[in-house]
Amino acid sequence: MKDQGVGARAQRIGGVGRVTGGQRYVADIPLADMLHAKLVTLDCAHARILSIDTSAAIALPGVHFVMTPDDLPKPMPRFGPEYQDRPVMADGETKYHGEAVAAVVADTKDIAEEAALLVKVEYEVLPAIHTLEEALAPGAELVQDPAIRRPGPHIASNILSEYRFGWGDVDAAAADADIVVENTYDWPSQTQFAIEPHGFIAAPDGDGIAVWSSIQHPYQLQKTVAKVLGIPMAKVRVFAPDPGGGFGGKQHTKLEPLVAFMAVRAGQPVRLILTLEEAFQAVRSTGARMRVRTGIKADGTLVFQDFVNEFLVGCYGDTGDRVSAKGSFLSAGPYRTPAVRIVSRAVLSHTTPTHPMRGFGIPQVTWARESNLDEAAIAAGVDRLEIRLKNLVKYGEEHVPGDTPADGDWAQTVRKAAEEIGWGTPVPPGRGRGIAIGLKSGPTTGLSYSTVRFLADCSAIVFSGTSDMGQGARTIYAQIVAEELGIPLDSVSVVMGDTAVVPYDQQTSASRSSVLMGNAVLNACRDIQRKLKARMADMEGIEEAAISVDRGVMRLPGGEEALPAVLKKVLGRMGGEIVGNGEARKDALPEHPLGGTALFFEFNCTAIEAEVDEETGETDILRHVTVGDVGLALNPIQVTGQDEGAAVMGVGLSLMEHLIWGDDGRTRNLGAIDYRIPTSLDLPRELHSFSVENGDGPGPYGVKGISEGSLLCTAPAVAAAVRDATGAVIRDLPLSPERVWRALQERP
Amino acid sequence: MTDTFHLEFTVNGRLRVLDIAASHTLLDVLRDDIGLTGTKECCVVGECGACTVIVDGRSVNSCLMLAAEADGADVLTVEGLAPSGQLDALQQAFLDTGAAQCGFCIPGQLMSARALLQRTPHPTPEQINEALAGTLCRCAGYEQSRQAVLAAAEEVGS
Amino acid sequence: MQAFRYLRPSTVEEALALLEEHGDKARLLAGGTDLVIELRNRWRTPEVVIDLKGIEELRPSIRVEGGRLVISAATVMADLERDPVVAERFPALAEAAAVVGSVQIRNRATLVGNICNGSPAADTTPPLLVYGAEMVIASPKGRRRLSIDEFVLGPGKVALGPGEMVVAIELPMDRTIAAAYTRLTRRHGTDLASITLCCGVDASGTTRVAYGSVGPRAWLVVDDTGVLADPAASREAKAPVLAALFAKATPSKTSMRAGPEYRAAMLPVLGARALNTAIERLGRTA
């Protein structure tokens, strides 16, 4: 087995730091003279702020100052990834539980904490909208002031944005359907729960500012901080230490502008490390309610699919528009459907701002589509696997007209999952099986640059703007470089997380990095290869065309030479290095509803065998099979790790995770005690992860992205197994013992 | 000051003597006073286990222990697992199986696993699951960690 | 957390003197797994924290004395999990101790602290009720014993007067109660229980059931009819007797851990399961 290069089970680069405690996350970074900040928040969701009295706090020895909106520029600077609507701190009104109304800066954490309690805020609690019903009710209070909204037809409502996608004529098609099933499915709001709570540091840096953040998109942070502070991007240096988990929750700017303003005012470094409770109040994922009609012929052939998807987003636009749109766009899944109608709305509420969470809206719509497809199959008496295989598009066939056609042999993936769960074999008594398919568009646009320096001793440094938040991007890039330059893996270093040093990368999301940044790194290596070729041609006095390079080896008319040997020859006694630059882009298509077609698809099939304790409603997953079409596993250990991790996260989202809001809009289950995620005792009894590798992806050597696949369709697969075992039909998540028990009582 | 405490204890084999705030937890003192930041802070309610260290042979949540309670104790943190720079069997196994992804929970997992192996050199998979249940991981599915602990047990036991 | 003084007396007498000196400004610290959270959240703001772990008499110890099992105040859950006498004679207590938090928690959390904290959801209360445990309470006036049923009062409330502290919990060993512990949680890993339940049967046919997390405190109820303990009695015959035992349950209507209907429905389910295990265990000891 290869131990380096492409396809090797290479050990994680950065792994040693992770097992010795040497890895420095934001909260571990020591800076001289660092001050500590603590947020002042209110124990309510929506409130009008009447006054803020900081005198007692300021009087406490060790307190430097208390930052209030009065200390910020007027009008209040606002920012956001899609809408510039998020204030640096609450501007006269808190719109959600936990929004900062002031912040204390002090010598120590203890003093900052003490002082935060001494800040007296007078406020009037206002009613908080925290459900779709309340937000969409006629005459509902507007969560956002229309004055700061983008003009559009919904400006006088709580609908942030609305999209209509589809093709064919659903109403006409409905007449052709033998069976139509219509149901409503709910997906709760959840939280990303990275084990590292968000942390931020800002420090004056010459005539600019340096910002440290555990962020997935450091280059967007750089741009935002520059804009908010009104300084050139070149004066903002973002350090992005490896995040301790992201899962979407660390994509965009949150409290960094506030910390930056405080550092400027203090003239020295200021640090704000959130508690886990504050992290829950910094970001969450998007709940959704989906009304689905599925029409089929008696033999299971899909006739139409009709969706109304409403996503409950937070009080600011944040990524709500994009998650609802991109999630909904693929509502109909990887199936050949003659007529499809999709209405998608993002709905504002007085709740925590929403970021995507692993899956970007797709798990929500997949829960609805796959569950309803099962309902249709059962109504028609068609096998649940057969209905999927019958309607699944073939390689190269479009499932959404005009978008990227199927980029894999998806039936192969589905058959593998079915085989591994023993579909069609007798189910042991008391057990049930479920199968579901998830499909997600990879990035629809993208831009990544990389620089690779091939050093005189034949080692190499890779510069990449990806955030390595656990997915193992560093290792992948090093493997590519080792492969392309023909050098050992341990002579490659990867530099990330410093916008002053590393060239631009659009973002770390959508399982893009192996493909986009991977291609940029590959192209940088190819640039080095071209330069070596040109120099060799010069030195040898031969035509460049007579020379070729393939994966670390140069072919010359006289024979082969390894690239390290070529490098030595080319650099000669002068030494120096060869620098390669690479770019990878996925251009926007303005006329496309999502602004671009899918660069690739993440396709997963999950099959579950489960048993339900009929007395208590507890679900026990006995066998969990996940099969992903990965194109090529650049590093099989990492592929398995990502796939198993997503599967177990999917189990958590399916069985136990949900944010609970009180009638007053407060989040009741802040933190680890009452927001449950799976422990090592909550796993499927058996978890089997498989990859289909046909080398048909757009990334290096045929790779596709894989990091979200196995949670896209966990929930419908688990619910289907519960139904198969017990007859209980459940359309709300999570499938908590109580909810399953209730469904068992209501069983026909 | 009466709310300070004169603390003497051993951390990773080294005697540490310092005056601390009596209200500071062992986690606070390890990270802020001594600068051993390998031990992580997350939930501070004893649920996530990111702050797990070994005190007198037993794994504990350092967020729920006052540093003063460690007076006279022998504390082992993740930094103490490879004192000479040579990774121990557990650390190596966590690398080999790919158990460490983002890595934030790994110090806690390692210390939990280390305490388990000290008491139970040949644990069953069930015992490993029980031992790791107090350290939450959000990246991986725990399977690679379980494999790592099994592999390390094999290595140490053989 | 708010600043406080940390004191570490070495005898019970010293600790009592400190309690007397500082009154309600002092807080006793045993394992700290609840107290440190309360301090950090400023739910409690004592001026003095008195750590009991330096007291020789209270050092972790599980011993048989005069026909009773004596568990000292600094004994932690992990000690109980592993103790051979507890495993043999009081398996329900071992079972309850084994599900308190995680390994890390059980290495610090004490049995005495679990009871004194007064949580209605404390795992170890039901088995101690079933086994007829007594709290040994010290004060400057001397020592007194109080049954745990009289000791546990309500959420956060126990029958401990000013200046008093619990130094041990004792379990009578002169009778054989075969018991089993079970609980209802949201996940398999560490969790606060929505129901805690212990059922014990003895050779005379008496069944003792204690259940918590469904009211202000855990309740102990006794069935003397012999129906429940009878291995030959049908499930149908037992059901109404069992159901009647749970009349005291008043599950919270607002808890986010489980709804009241579900908790009410689960009590007889868990009760029947624990009863069956207890009867099996009694059969094995006979």
Coordinates of C-alpha atoms in Angstrom, one line a residue, chain A residues 292-490:
Chain A
V292 CA -44.6 18.1 -0.3
R293 CA -46.9 16.6 -3.0
T294 CA -45.5 13.6 -4.8
G295 CA -47.3 12.1 -7.8
I296 CA -46.5 8.7 -9.3
K297 CA -47.9 6.2 -11.7
A298 CA -49.0 2.9 -10.3
D299 CA -45.7 1.3 -11.2
G300 CA -43.8 3.9 -9.2
T301 CA -42.7 6.2 -12.1
L302 CA -42.5 9.8 -10.8
V303 CA -45.0 12.1 -12.5
F304 CA -44.5 15.3 -10.5
Q305 CA -43.1 16.7 -7.3
D306 CA -44.4 19.9 -5.7
F307 CA -42.7 21.6 -2.8
V308 CA -43.3 24.6 -0.6
N309 CA -40.3 25.0 1.6
E310 CA -40.2 27.6 4.4
F311 CA -37.0 28.1 6.2
L312 CA -37.0 29.8 9.6
V313 CA -33.9 32.0 9.5
G314 CA -32.8 34.4 12.2
C315 CA -33.2 38.1 12.7
Y316 CA -30.5 39.1 10.1
G317 CA -30.2 37.9 6.5
D318 CA -27.0 36.2 7.2
T319 CA -26.9 33.1 4.8
G320 CA -30.6 32.5 5.1
D321 CA -31.3 33.5 1.5
R322 CA -28.6 31.2 0.1
V323 CA -29.3 28.2 2.3
S324 CA -33.0 28.3 1.5
A325 CA -32.4 28.8 -2.3
K326 CA -29.6 26.2 -2.7
G327 CA -31.3 23.7 -0.4
S328 CA -34.6 24.0 -2.3
F329 CA -33.1 24.0 -5.8
L330 CA -32.5 20.3 -5.6
S331 CA -35.7 19.5 -3.8
A332 CA -36.7 17.0 -6.5
G333 CA -33.5 15.0 -5.9
P334 CA -31.6 12.9 -8.4
Y335 CA -34.8 11.7 -10.0
R336 CA -36.2 12.0 -13.5
T337 CA -39.4 14.0 -12.8
P338 CA -41.4 15.4 -15.7
A339 CA -42.9 18.2 -13.7
V340 CA -41.5 20.0 -10.6
R341 CA -42.6 23.1 -8.8
I342 CA -40.6 24.5 -5.9
V343 CA -41.5 27.5 -3.8
S344 CA -38.8 28.4 -1.3
R345 CA -39.0 31.1 1.3
A346 CA -36.5 32.3 3.9
V347 CA -38.5 33.8 6.8
L348 CA -37.1 36.2 9.4
S349 CA -37.6 35.8 13.1
H350 CA -36.3 37.1 16.4
T351 CA -33.9 34.2 16.8
T352 CA -30.2 33.5 16.5
P353 CA -28.7 34.3 13.1
T354 CA -28.4 31.3 10.9
H355 CA -25.4 29.9 9.1
P356 CA -25.5 26.8 7.0
M357 CA -24.8 23.5 8.8
R358 CA -23.1 20.6 7.1
G359 CA -25.4 20.0 4.1
F360 CA -26.5 23.6 3.4
G361 CA -30.3 23.2 3.5
I362 CA -30.2 19.9 1.7
P363 CA -30.8 17.6 4.8
Q364 CA -34.0 19.5 5.4
V365 CA -35.5 19.1 1.9
T366 CA -34.2 15.6 1.6
W367 CA -36.0 14.6 4.8
A368 CA -39.2 15.7 3.2
R369 CA -38.7 14.4 -0.3
E370 CA -37.4 11.0 0.6
S371 CA -40.0 10.4 3.3
N372 CA -42.8 11.4 1.0
L373 CA -41.3 9.2 -1.8
D374 CA -41.6 6.3 0.7
E375 CA -45.2 7.2 1.4
A376 CA -45.9 7.1 -2.3
A377 CA -44.1 3.8 -2.8
I378 CA -46.0 2.2 0.1
A379 CA -49.3 3.6 -1.2
A380 CA -48.6 2.1 -4.6
G381 CA -47.2 -1.2 -3.2
V382 CA -43.9 -0.6 -4.9
D383 CA -40.7 -1.6 -3.2
R384 CA -38.9 1.4 -1.7
L385 CA -35.6 0.6 -3.3
E386 CA -37.2 -0.1 -6.7
I387 CA -39.0 3.3 -6.8
R388 CA -35.6 5.0 -6.3
L389 CA -33.8 2.9 -8.9
K390 CA -36.6 3.3 -11.4
N391 CA -36.6 7.1 -11.3
L392 CA -32.9 7.7 -10.7
V393 CA -31.2 9.5 -13.5
K394 CA -28.4 7.8 -15.4
Y395 CA -24.8 9.0 -15.8
G396 CA -24.9 12.2 -17.9
E397 CA -28.7 12.6 -17.7
E398 CA -30.1 15.9 -16.3
H399 CA -32.2 15.8 -13.2
V400 CA -32.7 19.6 -13.2
P401 CA -33.0 20.8 -16.8
G402 CA -30.2 23.2 -17.7
D403 CA -28.1 22.3 -14.7
T404 CA -25.1 20.0 -14.5
P405 CA -26.2 16.5 -15.4
A406 CA -25.6 13.4 -13.2
D407 CA -21.8 13.2 -12.8
G408 CA -21.6 9.6 -11.5
D409 CA -23.0 6.2 -11.8
W410 CA -25.4 6.8 -9.0
A411 CA -27.3 3.5 -9.3
Q412 CA -24.0 1.8 -8.4
T413 CA -24.0 3.7 -5.1
V414 CA -27.6 2.8 -4.4
R415 CA -27.1 -0.8 -5.2
K416 CA -24.1 -1.0 -3.0
A417 CA -26.0 0.4 0.0
A418 CA -28.9 -1.9 -0.7
E419 CA -26.6 -4.9 -0.9
E420 CA -24.8 -4.0 2.3
I421 CA -28.0 -3.7 4.3
G422 CA -29.4 -6.9 2.9
W423 CA -32.3 -5.3 1.1
G424 CA -34.7 -7.9 0.0
T425 CA -33.6 -10.5 2.5
P426 CA -36.0 -11.3 5.4
V427 CA -35.9 -8.7 8.2
P428 CA -35.5 -10.2 11.6
P429 CA -38.7 -9.8 13.7
G430 CA -39.0 -6.4 15.5
R431 CA -36.7 -4.8 13.1
G432 CA -37.1 -2.5 10.1
R433 CA -35.1 -1.2 7.2
G434 CA -35.0 2.1 5.5
I435 CA -33.1 3.5 2.5
A436 CA -32.7 7.1 1.4
I437 CA -30.8 9.1 -1.1
G438 CA -29.1 12.5 -0.6
L439 CA -27.9 14.8 -3.4
K440 CA -26.2 18.1 -2.9
S441 CA -24.7 20.5 -5.4
G442 CA -21.0 21.2 -4.7
P443 CA -19.9 24.8 -5.1
T444 CA -21.7 26.8 -7.8
T445 CA -18.9 29.4 -8.0
G446 CA -15.4 29.3 -6.7
L447 CA -12.0 30.8 -6.8
S448 CA -8.9 29.5 -5.2
Y449 CA -5.2 30.4 -5.6
S450 CA -2.2 28.5 -4.4
T451 CA 1.5 29.1 -4.5
V452 CA 4.0 26.2 -4.2
R453 CA 7.7 26.8 -3.6
F454 CA 10.0 24.0 -4.7
L455 CA 13.1 24.7 -2.5
A456 CA 16.7 24.0 -3.3
D457 CA 16.9 20.8 -1.2
C458 CA 13.9 19.4 -3.0
S459 CA 11.4 20.1 -0.2
A460 CA 8.3 22.2 -0.9
I461 CA 6.1 24.7 0.8
V462 CA 2.5 25.0 -0.2
F463 CA 0.5 28.1 0.4
S464 CA -3.2 27.6 0.7
G465 CA -6.0 29.7 2.0
T466 CA -8.2 26.8 3.0
S467 CA -9.1 26.5 6.7
D468 CA -8.2 23.0 7.9
M469 CA -11.0 22.5 10.4
G470 CA -10.6 18.8 10.6
Q471 CA -11.3 17.7 7.1
G472 CA -7.6 17.3 6.5
A473 CA -7.1 19.7 3.7
R474 CA -3.4 20.2 4.6
T475 CA -2.7 16.5 4.1
I476 CA -4.5 16.3 0.8
Y477 CA -2.5 19.2 -0.6
A478 CA 0.8 17.8 0.6
Q479 CA -0.1 14.5 -1.0
I480 CA -0.8 16.2 -4.3
V481 CA 2.5 18.1 -4.1
A482 CA 4.4 14.9 -3.1
E483 CA 2.9 13.1 -6.1
E484 CA 3.5 15.9 -8.6
L485 CA 7.0 16.9 -7.6
G486 CA 8.1 13.3 -6.8
I487 CA 9.2 14.1 -3.3
P488 CA 8.4 12.4 0.1
L489 CA 5.4 13.6 1.9
D490 CA 7.4 14.6 5.0

